[in-house]
mmCIF file with all atom_site columns, C-alpha atoms in Angstrom:
data_model
loop_
_atom_site.group_PDB
_atom_site.id
_atom_site.type_symbol
_atom_site.label_atom_id
_atom_site.label_alt_id
_atom_site.label_comp_id
_atom_site.label_asym_id
_atom_site.label_entity_id
_atom_site.label_seq_id
_atom_site.pdbx_PDB_ins_code
_atom_site.Cartn_x
_atom_site.Cartn_y
_atom_site.Cartn_z
_atom_site.occupancy
_atom_site.B_iso_or_equiv
_atom_site.pdbx_formal_charge
_atom_site.auth_seq_id
_atom_site.auth_comp_id
_atom_site.auth_asym_id
_atom_site.auth_atom_id
_atom_site.pdbx_PDB_model_num
ATOM 1   C CA . SER A 1 1   ? 71.474  7.028   -281.782 1.00 31.00 ? 1   SER A CA 1
ATOM 2   C CA . ALA A 1 2   ? 67.716  5.703   -281.026 1.00 31.00 ? 2   ALA A CA 1
ATOM 3   C CA . ALA A 1 3   ? 67.445  7.493   -277.999 1.00 34.00 ? 3   ALA A CA 1
ATOM 4   C CA . SER A 1 4   ? 68.762  10.534  -279.385 1.00 31.00 ? 4   SER A CA 1
ATOM 5   C CA . SER A 1 5   ? 66.860  10.577  -282.262 1.00 33.00 ? 5   SER A CA 1
ATOM 6   C CA . LEU A 1 6   ? 63.287  9.911   -280.546 1.00 36.00 ? 6   LEU A CA 1
ATOM 7   C CA . VAL A 1 7   ? 60.674  12.042  -282.517 1.00 35.00 ? 7   VAL A CA 1
ATOM 8   C CA . ALA A 1 8   ? 56.737  12.975  -280.933 1.00 38.00 ? 8   ALA A CA 1
ATOM 9   C CA . PRO A 1 9   ? 54.376  10.224  -282.222 1.00 40.00 ? 9   PRO A CA 1
ATOM 10  C CA . PRO A 1 10  ? 51.704  10.526  -284.701 1.00 42.00 ? 10  PRO A CA 1
ATOM 11  C CA . ALA A 1 11  ? 49.197  13.517  -284.289 1.00 43.00 ? 11  ALA A CA 1
ATOM 12  C CA . ARG A 1 12  ? 46.302  10.492  -283.827 1.00 47.00 ? 12  ARG A CA 1
ATOM 13  C CA . LEU A 1 13  ? 48.123  9.648   -280.702 1.00 46.00 ? 13  LEU A CA 1
ATOM 14  C CA . ASP A 1 14  ? 47.288  11.652  -277.602 1.00 47.00 ? 14  ASP A CA 1
ATOM 15  C CA . VAL A 1 15  ? 49.752  10.967  -275.121 1.00 42.00 ? 15  VAL A CA 1
ATOM 16  C CA . PRO A 1 16  ? 52.498  12.939  -273.579 1.00 40.00 ? 16  PRO A CA 1
ATOM 17  C CA . ALA A 1 17  ? 55.959  13.047  -275.168 1.00 43.00 ? 17  ALA A CA 1
ATOM 18  C CA . GLU A 1 18  ? 57.411  15.831  -272.907 1.00 40.00 ? 18  GLU A CA 1
ATOM 19  C CA . GLY A 1 19  ? 61.592  15.624  -272.491 1.00 38.00 ? 19  GLY A CA 1
ATOM 20  C CA . MET A 1 20  ? 61.974  12.424  -274.758 1.00 49.00 ? 20  MET A CA 1
ATOM 21  C CA . GLY A 1 21  ? 64.411  12.751  -277.440 1.00 54.00 ? 21  GLY A CA 1
ATOM 22  C CA . ASP A 1 22  ? 66.813  14.144  -274.502 1.00 69.00 ? 22  ASP A CA 1
ATOM 23  C CA . ALA A 1 23  ? 68.667  11.127  -273.774 1.00 78.00 ? 23  ALA A CA 1
ATOM 24  C CA . ASP A 1 24  ? 71.591  13.055  -271.699 1.00 80.00 ? 24  ASP A CA 1
ATOM 25  C CA . GLY A 1 25  ? 68.750  14.964  -269.517 1.00 81.00 ? 25  GLY A CA 1
ATOM 26  C CA . LEU A 1 26  ? 66.976  11.867  -268.807 1.00 82.00 ? 26  LEU A CA 1
ATOM 27  C CA . LEU A 1 27  ? 69.966  10.246  -267.522 1.00 82.00 ? 27  LEU A CA 1
ATOM 28  C CA . GLN A 1 28  ? 70.980  13.117  -265.379 1.00 82.00 ? 28  GLN A CA 1
ATOM 29  C CA . LYS A 1 29  ? 67.590  12.632  -264.468 1.00 82.00 ? 29  LYS A CA 1
ATOM 30  C CA . THR A 1 30  ? 68.088  9.141   -263.530 1.00 83.00 ? 30  THR A CA 1
ATOM 31  C CA . ARG A 1 31  ? 70.386  10.190  -260.844 1.00 82.00 ? 31  ARG A CA 1
ATOM 32  C CA . THR A 1 32  ? 67.849  11.700  -258.598 1.00 82.00 ? 32  THR A CA 1
ATOM 33  C CA . ARG A 1 33  ? 66.242  8.382   -258.337 1.00 85.00 ? 33  ARG A CA 1
ATOM 34  C CA . LEU A 1 34  ? 64.306  7.764   -254.848 1.00 85.00 ? 34  LEU A CA 1
ATOM 35  C CA . ASP A 1 35  ? 66.555  4.454   -254.777 1.00 86.00 ? 35  ASP A CA 1
ATOM 36  C CA . LEU A 1 36  ? 69.626  5.875   -255.806 1.00 89.00 ? 36  LEU A CA 1
ATOM 37  C CA . ALA A 1 37  ? 69.420  8.951   -253.458 1.00 88.00 ? 37  ALA A CA 1
ATOM 38  C CA . SER A 1 38  ? 68.898  5.994   -250.810 1.00 89.00 ? 38  SER A CA 1
ATOM 39  C CA . ILE A 1 39  ? 72.307  4.622   -251.461 1.00 91.00 ? 39  ILE A CA 1
ATOM 40  C CA . ARG A 1 40  ? 73.966  8.127   -251.625 1.00 92.00 ? 40  ARG A CA 1
ATOM 41  C CA . GLY A 1 41  ? 72.581  8.894   -248.268 1.00 93.00 ? 41  GLY A CA 1
ATOM 42  C CA . ALA A 1 42  ? 73.903  5.746   -246.761 1.00 93.00 ? 42  ALA A CA 1
ATOM 43  C CA . ILE A 1 43  ? 77.151  6.524   -248.375 1.00 94.00 ? 43  ILE A CA 1
ATOM 44  C CA . ASP A 1 44  ? 77.150  9.943   -246.757 1.00 94.00 ? 44  ASP A CA 1
ATOM 45  C CA . ALA A 1 45  ? 76.448  8.187   -243.031 1.00 94.00 ? 45  ALA A CA 1
ATOM 46  C CA . LEU A 1 46  ? 79.419  5.774   -243.999 1.00 93.00 ? 46  LEU A CA 1
ATOM 47  C CA . ARG A 1 47  ? 81.721  8.922   -244.794 1.00 93.00 ? 47  ARG A CA 1
ATOM 48  C CA . ASN A 1 48  ? 80.554  10.719  -241.555 1.00 93.00 ? 48  ASN A CA 1
ATOM 49  C CA . LYS A 1 49  ? 81.504  7.338   -239.429 1.00 90.00 ? 49  LYS A CA 1
ATOM 50  C CA . LEU A 1 50  ? 84.965  7.393   -241.180 1.00 89.00 ? 50  LEU A CA 1
ATOM 51  C CA . GLU A 1 51  ? 85.603  10.894  -239.975 1.00 87.00 ? 51  GLU A CA 1
ATOM 52  C CA . LEU A 1 52  ? 84.212  10.190  -236.818 1.00 85.00 ? 52  LEU A CA 1
ATOM 53  C CA . ASP A 1 53  ? 86.898  7.210   -236.416 1.00 80.00 ? 53  ASP A CA 1
ATOM 54  C CA . LYS A 1 54  ? 89.769  9.529   -237.791 1.00 79.00 ? 54  LYS A CA 1
ATOM 55  C CA . ALA A 1 55  ? 89.070  11.861  -235.189 1.00 76.00 ? 55  ALA A CA 1
ATOM 56  C CA . GLY A 1 56  ? 89.841  9.763   -232.506 1.00 70.00 ? 56  GLY A CA 1
ATOM 57  C CA . LEU A 1 57  ? 93.383  9.557   -233.910 1.00 68.00 ? 57  LEU A CA 1
ATOM 58  C CA . THR A 1 58  ? 93.370  13.531  -234.012 1.00 71.00 ? 58  THR A CA 1
ATOM 59  C CA . PRO A 1 59  ? 95.618  15.111  -231.459 1.00 69.00 ? 59  PRO A CA 1
ATOM 60  C CA . SER A 1 60  ? 92.790  17.836  -229.279 1.00 68.00 ? 60  SER A CA 1
ATOM 61  C CA . LEU A 1 61  ? 94.116  21.356  -227.434 1.00 67.00 ? 61  LEU A CA 1
ATOM 62  C CA . PHE A 1 62  ? 92.304  21.752  -224.327 1.00 66.00 ? 62  PHE A CA 1
ATOM 63  C CA . VAL A 1 63  ? 92.102  24.535  -222.107 1.00 76.00 ? 63  VAL A CA 1
ATOM 64  C CA . LYS A 1 64  ? 91.322  24.517  -218.321 1.00 77.00 ? 64  LYS A CA 1
ATOM 65  C CA . TRP A 1 65  ? 90.248  27.489  -215.867 1.00 72.00 ? 65  TRP A CA 1
ATOM 66  C CA . THR A 1 66  ? 89.174  26.861  -212.271 1.00 76.00 ? 66  THR A CA 1
ATOM 67  C CA . PHE A 1 67  ? 88.399  29.557  -209.870 1.00 69.00 ? 67  PHE A CA 1
ATOM 68  C CA . ASP A 1 68  ? 87.508  29.628  -206.200 1.00 68.00 ? 68  ASP A CA 1
ATOM 69  C CA . PRO A 1 69  ? 86.065  33.187  -204.747 1.00 71.00 ? 69  PRO A CA 1
ATOM 70  C CA . THR A 1 70  ? 85.695  33.499  -201.145 1.00 70.00 ? 70  THR A CA 1
ATOM 71  C CA . PHE A 1 71  ? 83.706  36.062  -199.051 1.00 63.00 ? 71  PHE A CA 1
ATOM 72  C CA . GLN A 1 72  ? 85.693  37.952  -196.463 1.00 66.00 ? 72  GLN A CA 1
ATOM 73  C CA . ARG A 1 73  ? 83.392  39.689  -194.005 1.00 63.00 ? 73  ARG A CA 1
ATOM 74  C CA . ASP A 1 74  ? 80.415  38.822  -191.957 1.00 63.00 ? 74  ASP A CA 1
ATOM 75  C CA . PRO A 1 75  ? 77.159  38.875  -193.890 1.00 66.00 ? 75  PRO A CA 1
ATOM 76  C CA . PHE A 1 76  ? 75.739  39.650  -190.903 1.00 67.00 ? 76  PHE A CA 1
ATOM 77  C CA . ASP A 1 77  ? 77.088  42.837  -189.779 1.00 67.00 ? 77  ASP A CA 1
ATOM 78  C CA . PRO A 1 78  ? 75.506  45.852  -191.082 1.00 68.00 ? 78  PRO A CA 1
ATOM 79  C CA . SER A 1 79  ? 78.775  47.679  -191.446 1.00 63.00 ? 79  SER A CA 1
ATOM 80  C CA . THR A 1 80  ? 80.012  44.924  -194.523 1.00 64.00 ? 80  THR A CA 1
ATOM 81  C CA . TRP A 1 81  ? 77.632  46.450  -196.865 1.00 63.00 ? 81  TRP A CA 1
ATOM 82  C CA . SER A 1 82  ? 78.187  50.302  -196.305 1.00 69.00 ? 82  SER A CA 1
ATOM 83  C CA . GLY A 1 83  ? 80.753  51.824  -198.267 1.00 63.00 ? 83  GLY A CA 1
ATOM 84  C CA . VAL A 1 84  ? 82.651  48.796  -199.885 1.00 67.00 ? 84  VAL A CA 1
ATOM 85  C CA . SER A 1 85  ? 82.737  47.981  -203.432 1.00 66.00 ? 85  SER A CA 1
ATOM 86  C CA . PHE A 1 86  ? 80.830  44.277  -203.846 1.00 61.00 ? 86  PHE A CA 1
ATOM 87  C CA . LEU A 1 87  ? 84.094  43.066  -205.372 1.00 62.00 ? 87  LEU A CA 1
ATOM 88  C CA . ASP A 1 88  ? 86.259  44.169  -202.354 1.00 65.00 ? 88  ASP A CA 1
ATOM 89  C CA . LEU A 1 89  ? 84.052  41.399  -200.188 1.00 66.00 ? 89  LEU A CA 1
ATOM 90  C CA . TRP A 1 90  ? 85.382  38.829  -202.074 1.00 64.00 ? 90  TRP A CA 1
ATOM 91  C CA . LYS A 1 91  ? 89.140  37.041  -202.570 1.00 68.00 ? 91  LYS A CA 1
ATOM 92  C CA . GLN A 1 92  ? 90.507  34.691  -204.971 1.00 66.00 ? 92  GLN A CA 1
ATOM 93  C CA . SER A 1 93  ? 91.829  32.043  -202.578 1.00 59.00 ? 93  SER A CA 1
ATOM 94  C CA . GLN A 1 94  ? 92.539  29.519  -205.177 1.00 67.00 ? 94  GLN A CA 1
ATOM 95  C CA . GLY A 1 95  ? 92.576  29.468  -208.849 1.00 67.00 ? 95  GLY A CA 1
ATOM 96  C CA . ALA A 1 96  ? 94.323  28.009  -211.868 1.00 72.00 ? 96  ALA A CA 1
ATOM 97  C CA . LEU A 1 97  ? 94.415  28.330  -215.764 1.00 71.00 ? 97  LEU A CA 1
ATOM 98  C CA . ALA A 1 98  ? 95.770  25.027  -217.744 1.00 76.00 ? 98  ALA A CA 1
ATOM 99  C CA . ILE A 1 99  ? 96.694  24.458  -221.453 1.00 78.00 ? 99  ILE A CA 1
ATOM 100 C CA . GLY A 1 100 ? 97.662  21.414  -223.169 1.00 69.00 ? 100 GLY A CA 1
ATOM 101 C CA . VAL A 1 101 ? 97.618  18.578  -225.818 1.00 68.00 ? 101 VAL A CA 1
ATOM 102 C CA . SER A 1 102 ? 95.955  15.738  -225.763 1.00 66.00 ? 102 SER A CA 1
ATOM 103 C CA . ILE A 1 103 ? 97.182  12.723  -227.654 1.00 65.00 ? 103 ILE A CA 1
ATOM 104 C CA . PRO A 1 104 ? 95.658  9.582   -228.288 1.00 64.00 ? 104 PRO A CA 1
ATOM 105 C CA . LEU A 1 105 ? 97.430  6.638   -227.397 1.00 60.00 ? 105 LEU A CA 1
ATOM 106 C CA . ASP A 1 106 ? 96.074  5.231   -230.719 1.00 59.00 ? 106 ASP A CA 1
ATOM 107 C CA . LEU A 1 107 ? 98.533  6.718   -233.105 1.00 58.00 ? 107 LEU A CA 1
ATOM 108 C CA . LEU A 1 108 ? 101.574 4.689   -231.381 1.00 59.00 ? 108 LEU A CA 1
ATOM 109 C CA . LEU A 1 109 ? 99.391  1.496   -231.606 1.00 64.00 ? 109 LEU A CA 1
ATOM 110 C CA . PRO A 1 110 ? 99.205  -0.315  -235.318 1.00 68.00 ? 110 PRO A CA 1
ATOM 111 C CA . SER A 1 111 ? 96.655  -2.625  -234.038 1.00 71.00 ? 111 SER A CA 1
ATOM 112 C CA . SER A 1 112 ? 94.207  -0.353  -231.663 1.00 74.00 ? 112 SER A CA 1
ATOM 113 C CA . SER A 1 113 ? 90.636  -0.654  -231.958 1.00 78.00 ? 113 SER A CA 1
ATOM 114 C CA . VAL A 1 114 ? 90.458  3.101   -233.575 1.00 76.00 ? 114 VAL A CA 1
ATOM 115 C CA . ARG A 1 115 ? 92.982  1.936   -236.497 1.00 79.00 ? 115 ARG A CA 1
ATOM 116 C CA . THR A 1 116 ? 90.443  -1.358  -236.927 1.00 82.00 ? 116 THR A CA 1
ATOM 117 C CA . ASN A 1 117 ? 87.506  0.501   -237.246 1.00 85.00 ? 117 ASN A CA 1
ATOM 118 C CA . ILE A 1 118 ? 88.960  3.325   -239.840 1.00 85.00 ? 118 ILE A CA 1
ATOM 119 C CA . ASP A 1 119 ? 90.058  0.688   -241.796 1.00 87.00 ? 119 ASP A CA 1
ATOM 120 C CA . ARG A 1 120 ? 86.357  -1.411  -241.306 1.00 89.00 ? 120 ARG A CA 1
ATOM 121 C CA . SER A 1 121 ? 84.847  2.335   -242.156 1.00 91.00 ? 121 SER A CA 1
ATOM 122 C CA . LYS A 1 122 ? 87.226  2.475   -245.233 1.00 92.00 ? 122 LYS A CA 1
ATOM 123 C CA . LEU A 1 123 ? 86.325  -0.731  -246.787 1.00 93.00 ? 123 LEU A CA 1
ATOM 124 C CA . GLN A 1 124 ? 82.607  -0.191  -245.832 1.00 93.00 ? 124 GLN A CA 1
ATOM 125 C CA . VAL A 1 125 ? 82.441  3.405   -247.747 1.00 94.00 ? 125 VAL A CA 1
ATOM 126 C CA . ALA A 1 126 ? 84.393  1.301   -250.850 1.00 94.00 ? 126 ALA A CA 1
ATOM 127 C CA . GLU A 1 127 ? 81.679  -1.213  -251.053 1.00 95.00 ? 127 GLU A CA 1
ATOM 128 C CA . ALA A 1 128 ? 79.224  1.185   -251.123 1.00 94.00 ? 128 ALA A CA 1
ATOM 129 C CA . GLU A 1 129 ? 80.585  3.470   -253.729 1.00 94.00 ? 129 GLU A CA 1
ATOM 130 C CA . LEU A 1 130 ? 80.772  0.320   -255.954 1.00 95.00 ? 130 LEU A CA 1
ATOM 131 C CA . GLY A 1 131 ? 77.344  -0.557  -255.086 1.00 94.00 ? 131 GLY A CA 1
ATOM 132 C CA . TYR A 1 132 ? 75.949  2.716   -255.961 1.00 93.00 ? 132 TYR A CA 1
ATOM 133 C CA . GLN A 1 133 ? 78.147  3.003   -258.986 1.00 93.00 ? 133 GLN A CA 1
ATOM 134 C CA . GLY A 1 134 ? 76.551  -0.889  -260.464 1.00 93.00 ? 134 GLY A CA 1
ATOM 135 C CA . ALA A 1 135 ? 72.547  0.444   -259.462 1.00 91.00 ? 135 ALA A CA 1
ATOM 136 C CA . LEU A 1 136 ? 73.567  3.789   -261.362 1.00 91.00 ? 136 LEU A CA 1
ATOM 137 C CA . GLU A 1 137 ? 75.054  2.043   -264.842 1.00 92.00 ? 137 GLU A CA 1
ATOM 138 C CA . GLY A 1 138 ? 71.915  -0.430  -264.295 1.00 91.00 ? 138 GLY A CA 1
ATOM 139 C CA . ALA A 1 139 ? 69.774  2.301   -264.050 1.00 89.00 ? 139 ALA A CA 1
ATOM 140 C CA . GLU A 1 140 ? 71.017  4.158   -266.998 1.00 89.00 ? 140 GLU A CA 1
ATOM 141 C CA . ILE A 1 141 ? 70.931  1.046   -269.300 1.00 90.00 ? 141 ILE A CA 1
ATOM 142 C CA . GLU A 1 142 ? 67.499  0.497   -268.343 1.00 90.00 ? 142 GLU A CA 1
ATOM 143 C CA . VAL A 1 143 ? 66.603  3.705   -269.537 1.00 89.00 ? 143 VAL A CA 1
ATOM 144 C CA . LEU A 1 144 ? 68.132  3.636   -272.719 1.00 90.00 ? 144 LEU A CA 1
ATOM 145 C CA . THR A 1 145 ? 66.900  0.586   -273.741 1.00 91.00 ? 145 THR A CA 1
ATOM 146 C CA . LEU A 1 146 ? 63.005  1.691   -272.919 1.00 91.00 ? 146 LEU A CA 1
ATOM 147 C CA . LEU A 1 147 ? 64.136  4.850   -274.891 1.00 90.00 ? 147 LEU A CA 1
ATOM 148 C CA . ARG A 1 148 ? 65.268  2.705   -277.513 1.00 90.00 ? 148 ARG A CA 1
ATOM 149 C CA . GLN A 1 149 ? 61.874  0.446   -277.536 1.00 91.00 ? 149 GLN A CA 1
ATOM 150 C CA . LEU A 1 150 ? 60.031  3.636   -277.584 1.00 90.00 ? 150 LEU A CA 1
ATOM 151 C CA . ASP A 1 151 ? 61.736  5.179   -280.378 1.00 89.00 ? 151 ASP A CA 1
ATOM 152 C CA . LYS A 1 152 ? 61.052  1.915   -282.258 1.00 90.00 ? 152 LYS A CA 1
ATOM 153 C CA . SER A 1 153 ? 57.368  1.891   -280.965 1.00 91.00 ? 153 SER A CA 1
ATOM 154 C CA . VAL A 1 154 ? 56.775  5.512   -282.373 1.00 90.00 ? 154 VAL A CA 1
ATOM 155 C CA . LYS A 1 155 ? 58.584  4.130   -285.875 1.00 90.00 ? 155 LYS A CA 1
ATOM 156 C CA . LEU A 1 156 ? 55.733  1.403   -285.893 1.00 92.00 ? 156 LEU A CA 1
ATOM 157 C CA . ILE A 1 157 ? 52.737  3.921   -284.982 1.00 92.00 ? 157 ILE A CA 1
ATOM 158 C CA . ALA A 1 158 ? 54.111  5.807   -288.134 1.00 91.00 ? 158 ALA A CA 1
ATOM 159 C CA . ALA A 1 159 ? 54.274  2.736   -290.563 1.00 92.00 ? 159 ALA A CA 1
ATOM 160 C CA . ALA A 1 160 ? 50.574  1.816   -289.091 1.00 92.00 ? 160 ALA A CA 1
ATOM 161 C CA . GLU A 1 161 ? 49.595  5.622   -289.674 1.00 92.00 ? 161 GLU A CA 1
ATOM 162 C CA . LYS A 1 162 ? 50.486  5.275   -293.400 1.00 93.00 ? 162 LYS A CA 1
ATOM 163 C CA . GLY A 1 163 ? 48.929  1.594   -294.004 1.00 94.00 ? 163 GLY A CA 1
ATOM 164 C CA . ILE A 1 164 ? 45.727  3.160   -292.327 1.00 93.00 ? 164 ILE A CA 1
ATOM 165 C CA . THR A 1 165 ? 45.875  6.082   -294.953 1.00 93.00 ? 165 THR A CA 1
ATOM 166 C CA . LEU A 1 166 ? 46.872  3.399   -297.885 1.00 95.00 ? 166 LEU A CA 1
ATOM 167 C CA . ALA A 1 167 ? 43.924  0.903   -296.661 1.00 93.00 ? 167 ALA A CA 1
ATOM 168 C CA . GLU A 1 168 ? 41.169  3.831   -296.464 1.00 93.00 ? 168 GLU A CA 1
ATOM 169 C CA . ARG A 1 169 ? 41.955  4.785   -299.993 1.00 94.00 ? 169 ARG A CA 1
ATOM 170 C CA . LEU A 1 170 ? 41.814  1.105   -301.302 1.00 94.00 ? 170 LEU A CA 1
ATOM 171 C CA . TYR A 1 171 ? 38.194  0.640   -299.522 1.00 92.00 ? 171 TYR A CA 1
ATOM 172 C CA . ALA A 1 172 ? 36.831  3.869   -300.931 1.00 93.00 ? 172 ALA A CA 1
ATOM 173 C CA . GLY A 1 173 ? 38.181  2.780   -304.344 1.00 94.00 ? 173 GLY A CA 1
ATOM 174 C CA . ALA A 1 174 ? 36.567  -0.589  -303.665 1.00 93.00 ? 174 ALA A CA 1
ATOM 175 C CA . GLU A 1 175 ? 33.177  0.753   -302.403 1.00 92.00 ? 175 GLU A CA 1
ATOM 176 C CA . LYS A 1 176 ? 33.104  2.969   -305.702 1.00 92.00 ? 176 LYS A CA 1
ATOM 177 C CA . ALA A 1 177 ? 34.016  0.222   -307.884 1.00 93.00 ? 177 ALA A CA 1
ATOM 178 C CA . TYR A 1 178 ? 31.048  -1.837  -306.287 1.00 89.00 ? 178 TYR A CA 1
ATOM 179 C CA . GLU A 1 179 ? 28.546  0.806   -306.836 1.00 89.00 ? 179 GLU A CA 1
ATOM 180 C CA . SER A 1 180 ? 29.824  0.884   -310.420 1.00 89.00 ? 180 SER A CA 1
ATOM 181 C CA . GLY A 1 181 ? 29.383  -2.949  -310.721 1.00 88.00 ? 181 GLY A CA 1
ATOM 182 C CA . ALA A 1 182 ? 33.483  -3.210  -311.746 1.00 88.00 ? 182 ALA A CA 1
ATOM 183 C CA . LYS A 1 183 ? 33.728  -5.107  -308.015 1.00 86.00 ? 183 LYS A CA 1
ATOM 184 C CA . ASN A 1 184 ? 31.808  -7.818  -306.498 1.00 90.00 ? 184 ASN A CA 1
ATOM 185 C CA . TYR A 1 185 ? 30.718  -7.433  -302.527 1.00 89.00 ? 185 TYR A CA 1
ATOM 186 C CA . LEU A 1 186 ? 33.505  -10.103 -301.576 1.00 93.00 ? 186 LEU A CA 1
ATOM 187 C CA . GLU A 1 187 ? 36.300  -7.593  -303.218 1.00 92.00 ? 187 GLU A CA 1
ATOM 188 C CA . VAL A 1 188 ? 34.773  -4.699  -300.871 1.00 91.00 ? 188 VAL A CA 1
ATOM 189 C CA . GLN A 1 189 ? 34.766  -6.971  -297.998 1.00 92.00 ? 189 GLN A CA 1
ATOM 190 C CA . ASP A 1 190 ? 38.247  -8.037  -298.546 1.00 93.00 ? 190 ASP A CA 1
ATOM 191 C CA . ALA A 1 191 ? 39.452  -4.079  -298.455 1.00 92.00 ? 191 ALA A CA 1
ATOM 192 C CA . GLN A 1 192 ? 37.423  -3.460  -295.269 1.00 92.00 ? 192 GLN A CA 1
ATOM 193 C CA . ASN A 1 193 ? 38.660  -6.135  -293.368 1.00 93.00 ? 193 ASN A CA 1
ATOM 194 C CA . LYS A 1 194 ? 41.998  -5.118  -294.589 1.00 93.00 ? 194 LYS A CA 1
ATOM 195 C CA . LEU A 1 195 ? 41.422  -1.389  -293.084 1.00 92.00 ? 195 LEU A CA 1
ATOM 196 C CA . ASN A 1 196 ? 40.076  -3.346  -289.971 1.00 93.00 ? 196 ASN A CA 1
ATOM 197 C CA . VAL A 1 197 ? 43.492  -4.975  -289.668 1.00 93.00 ? 197 VAL A CA 1
ATOM 198 C CA . ALA A 1 198 ? 45.409  -1.891  -290.488 1.00 93.00 ? 198 ALA A CA 1
ATOM 199 C CA . ARG A 1 199 ? 43.189  -0.118  -287.655 1.00 93.00 ? 199 ARG A CA 1
ATOM 200 C CA . PHE A 1 200 ? 44.002  -2.822  -285.160 1.00 94.00 ? 200 PHE A CA 1
ATOM 201 C CA . GLU A 1 201 ? 47.709  -2.785  -286.107 1.00 93.00 ? 201 GLU A CA 1
ATOM 202 C CA . ARG A 1 202 ? 47.818  1.086   -285.050 1.00 93.00 ? 202 ARG A CA 1
ATOM 203 C CA . LEU A 1 203 ? 45.821  0.033   -281.421 1.00 93.00 ? 203 LEU A CA 1
ATOM 204 C CA . ARG A 1 204 ? 48.193  -2.658  -281.166 1.00 93.00 ? 204 ARG A CA 1
ATOM 205 C CA . ASP A 1 205 ? 51.570  -0.741  -281.333 1.00 93.00 ? 205 ASP A CA 1
ATOM 206 C CA . THR A 1 206 ? 49.653  2.594   -279.597 1.00 92.00 ? 206 THR A CA 1
ATOM 207 C CA . ASN A 1 207 ? 48.884  0.342   -276.506 1.00 93.00 ? 207 ASN A CA 1
ATOM 208 C CA . GLY A 1 208 ? 52.787  -0.653  -276.783 1.00 92.00 ? 208 GLY A CA 1
ATOM 209 C CA . TYR A 1 209 ? 53.863  2.527   -277.132 1.00 93.00 ? 209 TYR A CA 1
ATOM 210 C CA . LEU A 1 210 ? 51.978  3.452   -273.734 1.00 92.00 ? 210 LEU A CA 1
ATOM 211 C CA . ASN A 1 211 ? 53.265  0.438   -271.872 1.00 93.00 ? 211 ASN A CA 1
ATOM 212 C CA . VAL A 1 212 ? 56.965  1.551   -272.567 1.00 91.00 ? 212 VAL A CA 1
ATOM 213 C CA . LEU A 1 213 ? 56.315  4.887   -271.486 1.00 89.00 ? 213 LEU A CA 1
ATOM 214 C CA . THR A 1 214 ? 55.089  4.201   -268.182 1.00 89.00 ? 214 THR A CA 1
ATOM 215 C CA . ASP A 1 215 ? 57.823  1.335   -268.067 1.00 90.00 ? 215 ASP A CA 1
ATOM 216 C CA . LEU A 1 216 ? 59.975  5.230   -268.552 1.00 89.00 ? 216 LEU A CA 1
ATOM 217 C CA . GLU A 1 217 ? 58.374  6.760   -266.180 1.00 87.00 ? 217 GLU A CA 1
ATOM 218 C CA . PHE A 1 218 ? 58.499  4.658   -263.071 1.00 86.00 ? 218 PHE A CA 1
ATOM 219 C CA . ALA A 1 219 ? 62.546  4.170   -264.386 1.00 87.00 ? 219 ALA A CA 1
ATOM 220 C CA . LEU A 1 220 ? 63.088  7.397   -263.722 1.00 85.00 ? 220 LEU A CA 1
ATOM 221 C CA . THR A 1 221 ? 61.690  7.535   -260.540 1.00 80.00 ? 221 THR A CA 1
ATOM 222 C CA . ALA A 1 222 ? 62.162  4.394   -259.177 1.00 70.00 ? 222 ALA A CA 1
ATOM 223 C CA . GLY A 1 223 ? 59.860  4.269   -256.059 1.00 53.00 ? 223 GLY A CA 1
ATOM 224 C CA . ASP A 1 224 ? 59.113  8.023   -256.351 1.00 54.00 ? 224 ASP A CA 1
ATOM 225 C CA . PHE A 1 225 ? 55.617  8.004   -256.203 1.00 47.00 ? 225 PHE A CA 1
ATOM 226 C CA . ALA A 1 226 ? 55.293  11.437  -255.383 1.00 46.00 ? 226 ALA A CA 1
ATOM 227 C CA . SER A 1 227 ? 57.048  12.303  -258.554 1.00 46.00 ? 227 SER A CA 1
#
C-alpha cells in the first residue's frame, strides 16, 4: 500500500521523516492520542461505577465484637495497687461476639433502584465503548489518508527533482549554443524559464509535503501539545 511503502524524501528536501513507513506502528501510536485516552478514562470511570452498583446486590459478611470491662476496687485505697495484677482489677461485665451475613433486599426485587442503576450503568458503558471504537476508527482512517498523501507528495518531489535536473541540462546546453551562435537569446531565456518553473514545482510540492507532515504529527497526538 502507499502507506506501507512510504520512502524518505529526496536528499534536497531537509525535513525530518523518522518513523514514517511503518503504518502499523503509527496506527498503534494513534491509540495513545490524548483525545482517545480521555475517552478510555471516562469508560474506566463508568466501569468502576458499574462495579459499585453491582456491589449493592452482593451479600456481605460482618463480624461484631463488644466488651465492657469494669474496674472492681476502690482506686483511692492504697491496698488496691499493691500485690495485685493490673488485669485482676478488672472484670468483664458484659460482651458479645456476633457473626452474620447481610443480604440486600434488592436481590428479591426485580425493579429495585439498585437493579435500575446497574442496567443504566451497563448501557452507559456500552454506548461509551461504541463511541470509542468510532473515534478510534476515524483517527486511523485520518492517519492512513495522510500517509497516502505524504507518499504522493514524496513522489511528486522526486519527479520535480528529475525535472530540475533535465531543465538544468537543457539550460546549460542552451547557454553553450548561444555562445557558439547556434541559439538566440530568446531560446536561452525560454530554457531558463523552464528551469524556473521546474524549481517552483519542487518548492510547491515541498510545501505540500510539509503541510501534510504537520497534519500527520497532529493526528498522532490530537491535542497532546507536549508530545
